[in-house]
Amino acid sequence: MKRQMSFAEAESAGKKRVTKRQRFLAEMEKVVPWQRLLSAIGPHYPRGERGRPPIGLERMLRIYFLQQWYGLSDEGLEDALHDSMAMRAFAGIDLAVEDVPDATTLLKFRRLLNDTT
């Protein structure tokens, strides 16, 4: 199902210049073995049987990679996702529809990855 473009996406669609960050993230989109990683982590990821539904695994994994690539703290990553349209696009976050995961959610996901290795 195709969704309507947000104002922020419409504004950025008119830009002619591609930033270094956008080029880097486009390259990472191609080289990271997303499906293999999702298959390995999926069995350990919460299914949301109690409480609110979890944020999608692929989105959380992409956000985790952003944190590692840019050396950000949990709070710093939360702020960067609010500030950077390129990071939000890479993670698949549309602020018109959903919010950025908070620092505690990011911390819990990182701990889940550390516990499964």
Coordinates of N, CA and C in Angstrom, one line a residue:
M1 N 0.8 -1.2 0.0 CA 0.0 0.0 0.0 C 0.9 1.2 0.0
K2 N 0.7 2.1 -0.9 CA 1.4 3.3 -1.0 C 0.8 4.4 -0.1
R3 N 1.7 5.0 0.6 CA 1.2 6.1 1.5 C 1.5 7.5 1.0
Q4 N 0.8 8.4 1.5 CA 1.0 9.8 1.0 C 2.3 10.4 1.5
M5 N 2.9 11.2 0.6 CA 4.2 11.8 1.0 C 4.0 12.9 2.0
S6 N 4.9 12.9 3.1 CA 4.8 13.9 4.1 C 5.4 15.2 3.6
F7 N 5.1 16.3 4.3 CA 5.6 17.6 3.9 C 7.2 17.6 3.9
A8 N 7.8 17.0 4.9 CA 9.2 16.9 5.0 C 9.8 16.1 3.8
E9 N 9.1 15.0 3.4 CA 9.6 14.3 2.2 C 9.4 15.1 1.0
A10 N 8.3 15.8 0.9 CA 8.1 16.6 -0.3 C 9.2 17.7 -0.4
E11 N 9.5 18.3 0.7 CA 10.6 19.3 0.7 C 11.9 18.8 0.3
S12 N 12.3 17.6 0.8 CA 13.6 17.0 0.5 C 13.6 16.5 -0.9
A13 N 12.5 16.1 -1.5 CA 12.4 15.6 -2.9 C 12.9 16.6 -3.9
G14 N 12.7 17.9 -3.5 CA 13.1 19.0 -4.4 C 14.6 19.3 -4.4
K15 N 15.3 18.8 -3.4 CA 16.7 19.1 -3.3 C 17.5 18.5 -4.4
K16 N 18.5 19.2 -4.9 CA 19.3 18.7 -6.0 C 20.6 18.1 -5.4
R17 N 21.1 18.6 -4.3 CA 22.4 18.1 -3.8 C 22.2 16.9 -2.9
V18 N 23.0 15.9 -3.1 CA 23.0 14.7 -2.2 C 24.1 14.9 -1.2
T19 N 23.8 14.7 0.1 CA 24.9 14.9 1.1 C 25.7 13.7 1.2
K20 N 26.9 13.9 1.9 CA 27.8 12.7 2.2 C 27.1 11.7 3.0
R21 N 26.3 12.1 4.0 CA 25.5 11.2 4.8 C 24.6 10.4 3.9
Q22 N 23.9 11.0 3.0 CA 22.9 10.3 2.1 C 23.7 9.3 1.3
R23 N 24.8 9.7 0.7 CA 25.6 8.7 -0.1 C 26.1 7.5 0.7
F24 N 26.6 7.8 1.9 CA 27.1 6.7 2.8 C 25.9 5.8 3.1
L25 N 24.8 6.3 3.5 CA 23.7 5.4 3.9 C 23.1 4.6 2.7
A26 N 23.2 5.2 1.5 CA 22.7 4.5 0.3 C 23.7 3.3 0.0
E27 N 25.0 3.6 0.2 CA 26.0 2.5 0.0 C 25.8 1.4 1.1
M28 N 25.5 1.8 2.3 CA 25.3 0.8 3.4 C 24.0 0.0 3.1
E29 N 23.0 0.6 2.5 CA 21.8 -0.1 2.2 C 22.1 -1.3 1.3
K30 N 23.1 -1.1 0.4 CA 23.5 -2.1 -0.6 C 24.4 -3.2 0.0
V31 N 25.3 -2.8 0.9 CA 26.3 -3.8 1.3 C 26.0 -4.6 2.6
V32 N 25.1 -4.1 3.4 CA 24.8 -4.8 4.7 C 23.8 -5.9 4.3
P33 N 24.1 -7.1 4.8 CA 23.3 -8.3 4.5 C 22.1 -8.3 5.5
W34 N 21.1 -7.4 5.2 CA 20.0 -7.2 6.1 C 19.2 -8.5 6.3
Q35 N 18.9 -9.3 5.3 CA 18.1 -10.5 5.5 C 18.8 -11.5 6.4
R36 N 20.1 -11.7 6.2 CA 20.8 -12.6 7.1 C 20.8 -12.2 8.5
L37 N 21.0 -10.9 8.7 CA 21.0 -10.4 10.1 C 19.6 -10.5 10.7
L38 N 18.5 -10.2 10.0 CA 17.2 -10.3 10.5 C 16.8 -11.7 10.9
S39 N 17.3 -12.7 10.0 CA 17.0 -14.1 10.3 C 17.7 -14.6 11.5
A40 N 18.9 -14.1 11.8 CA 19.7 -14.5 13.0 C 19.1 -13.9 14.3
I41 N 18.6 -12.6 14.2 CA 18.2 -11.9 15.4 C 16.7 -12.2 15.7
G42 N 15.9 -12.5 14.6 CA 14.5 -12.6 14.7 C 14.0 -13.5 15.8
P43 N 14.6 -14.7 16.0 CA 14.1 -15.6 17.0 C 14.2 -15.1 18.5
H44 N 15.1 -14.1 18.6 CA 15.4 -13.6 20.0 C 14.6 -12.3 20.2
Y45 N 14.0 -11.7 19.2 CA 13.3 -10.4 19.3 C 11.9 -10.6 19.9
P46 N 11.5 -9.7 20.8 CA 10.1 -9.9 21.4 C 9.0 -9.8 20.3
R47 N 8.0 -10.6 20.6 CA 6.9 -10.7 19.6 C 5.7 -9.8 20.0
G48 N 5.8 -9.1 21.1 CA 4.8 -8.2 21.6 C 3.5 -8.9 22.0
E49 N 3.6 -10.0 22.7 CA 2.5 -10.7 23.1 C 1.8 -10.1 24.3
R50 N 2.6 -9.3 25.1 CA 2.1 -8.5 26.2 C 2.5 -7.0 26.0
G51 N 1.6 -6.1 26.5 CA 2.0 -4.7 26.4 C 1.8 -4.2 25.0
R52 N 2.5 -3.1 24.7 CA 2.4 -2.4 23.4 C 3.2 -3.2 22.4
P53 N 2.9 -3.2 21.2 CA 3.6 -3.9 20.2 C 5.1 -3.4 20.0
P54 N 6.0 -4.2 19.8 CA 7.4 -3.8 19.6 C 7.6 -3.0 18.3
I55 N 8.6 -2.2 18.2 CA 9.0 -1.6 17.0 C 9.6 -2.6 16.1
G56 N 9.3 -2.5 14.8 CA 9.8 -3.6 13.9 C 11.3 -3.9 14.0
L57 N 11.7 -5.1 13.9 CA 13.1 -5.5 14.0 C 14.0 -4.9 13.0
E58 N 13.6 -4.8 11.8 CA 14.4 -4.2 10.8 C 14.7 -2.7 11.1
R59 N 13.7 -2.0 11.5 CA 13.8 -0.6 11.9 C 14.8 -0.5 13.1
M60 N 14.7 -1.3 14.1 CA 15.6 -1.2 15.2 C 17.0 -1.6 14.8
L61 N 17.2 -2.5 14.0 CA 18.5 -2.9 13.5 C 19.2 -1.8 12.7
R62 N 18.4 -1.1 11.9 CA 18.9 0.0 11.1 C 19.3 1.1 12.0
I63 N 18.5 1.4 13.0 CA 18.8 2.4 14.0 C 20.1 2.1 14.8
Y64 N 20.2 0.8 15.2 CA 21.4 0.4 15.9 C 22.7 0.6 15.0
F65 N 22.6 0.3 13.7 CA 23.7 0.5 12.8 C 24.0 2.0 12.7
L66 N 23.0 2.9 12.7 CA 23.3 4.3 12.7 C 24.1 4.7 13.9
Q67 N 23.7 4.2 15.0 CA 24.3 4.5 16.3 C 25.8 4.1 16.2
Q68 N 26.1 2.9 15.7 CA 27.5 2.4 15.6 C 28.3 3.2 14.6
W69 N 27.7 3.5 13.5 CA 28.5 4.2 12.4 C 28.8 5.6 12.8
Y70 N 27.9 6.3 13.5 CA 28.1 7.7 13.9 C 28.6 7.9 15.3
G71 N 28.8 6.8 16.1 CA 29.3 6.9 17.4 C 28.4 7.7 18.4
L72 N 27.1 7.5 18.3 CA 26.2 8.3 19.1 C 25.7 7.5 20.4
S73 N 25.5 8.3 21.4 CA 24.9 7.7 22.6 C 23.4 7.4 22.3
D74 N 22.7 6.8 23.2 CA 21.3 6.5 23.0 C 20.5 7.9 22.9
E75 N 20.8 8.8 23.8 CA 20.1 10.1 23.7 C 20.5 10.9 22.5
G76 N 21.8 10.8 22.1 CA 22.3 11.5 21.0 C 21.7 10.9 19.7
L77 N 21.5 9.6 19.6 CA 20.9 9.0 18.5 C 19.4 9.4 18.4
E78 N 18.7 9.5 19.5 CA 17.3 9.9 19.5 C 17.2 11.3 18.9
D79 N 18.1 12.2 19.4 CA 18.2 13.6 18.9 C 18.5 13.6 17.4
A80 N 19.5 12.8 17.0 CA 19.9 12.8 15.6 C 18.8 12.3 14.7
L81 N 18.0 11.4 15.1 CA 16.9 10.9 14.3 C 15.8 12.0 14.2
H82 N 15.7 12.8 15.2 CA 14.7 13.9 15.1 C 15.3 15.0 14.1
D83 N 16.6 15.2 14.1 CA 17.2 16.3 13.3 C 17.5 15.9 11.9
S84 N 17.9 14.6 11.6 CA 18.4 14.2 10.3 C 17.3 13.5 9.5
M85 N 16.9 14.1 8.4 CA 16.0 13.5 7.5 C 16.6 12.3 6.8
A86 N 17.9 12.3 6.5 CA 18.6 11.2 5.9 C 18.6 10.0 6.8
M87 N 18.8 10.2 8.1 CA 18.8 9.1 9.1 C 17.4 8.5 9.2
R88 N 16.4 9.4 9.3 CA 15.0 8.9 9.4 C 14.6 8.1 8.2
A89 N 15.0 8.6 7.0 CA 14.7 7.8 5.8 C 15.3 6.5 5.8
F90 N 16.6 6.4 6.2 CA 17.3 5.1 6.3 C 16.6 4.1 7.2
A91 N 16.2 4.7 8.4 CA 15.5 3.8 9.4 C 14.0 3.6 9.1
G92 N 13.5 4.3 8.1 CA 12.1 4.1 7.8 C 11.1 4.8 8.7
I93 N 11.5 5.9 9.3 CA 10.7 6.6 10.2 C 10.0 7.8 9.6
D94 N 8.7 7.9 9.7 CA 8.0 9.1 9.2 C 7.4 9.8 10.4
L95 N 7.9 11.0 10.7 CA 7.4 11.6 11.9 C 6.0 12.0 11.9
A96 N 5.4 12.1 10.7 CA 4.0 12.4 10.6 C 3.1 11.3 11.0
V97 N 3.7 10.1 11.1 CA 2.9 8.9 11.4 C 3.3 8.3 12.7
E98 N 4.6 8.3 13.0 CA 5.2 7.7 14.2 C 6.3 8.5 14.8
D99 N 6.6 8.2 16.1 CA 7.7 8.9 16.7 C 9.0 8.1 16.7
V100 N 10.0 8.8 17.0 CA 11.4 8.2 17.1 C 11.4 7.3 18.3
P101 N 12.0 6.1 18.3 CA 12.1 5.4 19.6 C 12.9 6.1 20.6
D102 N 12.5 6.0 21.9 CA 13.2 6.8 22.9 C 14.5 6.1 23.3
A103 N 15.3 6.8 24.1 CA 16.7 6.3 24.4 C 16.6 4.9 25.2
T104 N 15.6 4.8 26.0 CA 15.4 3.5 26.8 C 15.2 2.3 25.8
T105 N 14.4 2.5 24.8 CA 14.1 1.5 23.8 C 15.3 1.1 23.1
L106 N 16.1 2.1 22.7 CA 17.4 1.9 22.0 C 18.4 1.1 22.9
L107 N 18.4 1.5 24.2 CA 19.3 0.7 25.1 C 18.9 -0.7 25.2
K108 N 17.6 -1.0 25.4 CA 17.1 -2.4 25.5 C 17.4 -3.2 24.3
F109 N 17.3 -2.6 23.1 CA 17.6 -3.3 21.9 C 19.1 -3.7 21.8
R110 N 20.0 -2.7 22.2 CA 21.4 -2.9 22.2 C 21.7 -4.1 23.2
R111 N 21.1 -4.1 24.3 CA 21.3 -5.1 25.3 C 20.9 -6.5 24.8
L112 N 19.7 -6.5 24.1 CA 19.3 -7.7 23.5 C 20.3 -8.3 22.5
L113 N 20.9 -7.4 21.7 CA 21.9 -7.9 20.7 C 23.2 -8.4 21.5
N114 N 23.6 -7.7 22.6 CA 24.7 -8.2 23.3 C 24.5 -9.5 24.0
D115 N 23.2 -9.7 24.5 CA 22.9 -11.0 25.1 C 22.8 -12.2 24.2
T116 N 22.5 -11.9 22.9 CA 22.3 -13.0 22.0 C 23.6 -13.4 21.3
T117 N 24.7 -12.7 21.5 CA 26.0 -13.0 20.9 C 26.8 -13.9 21.8

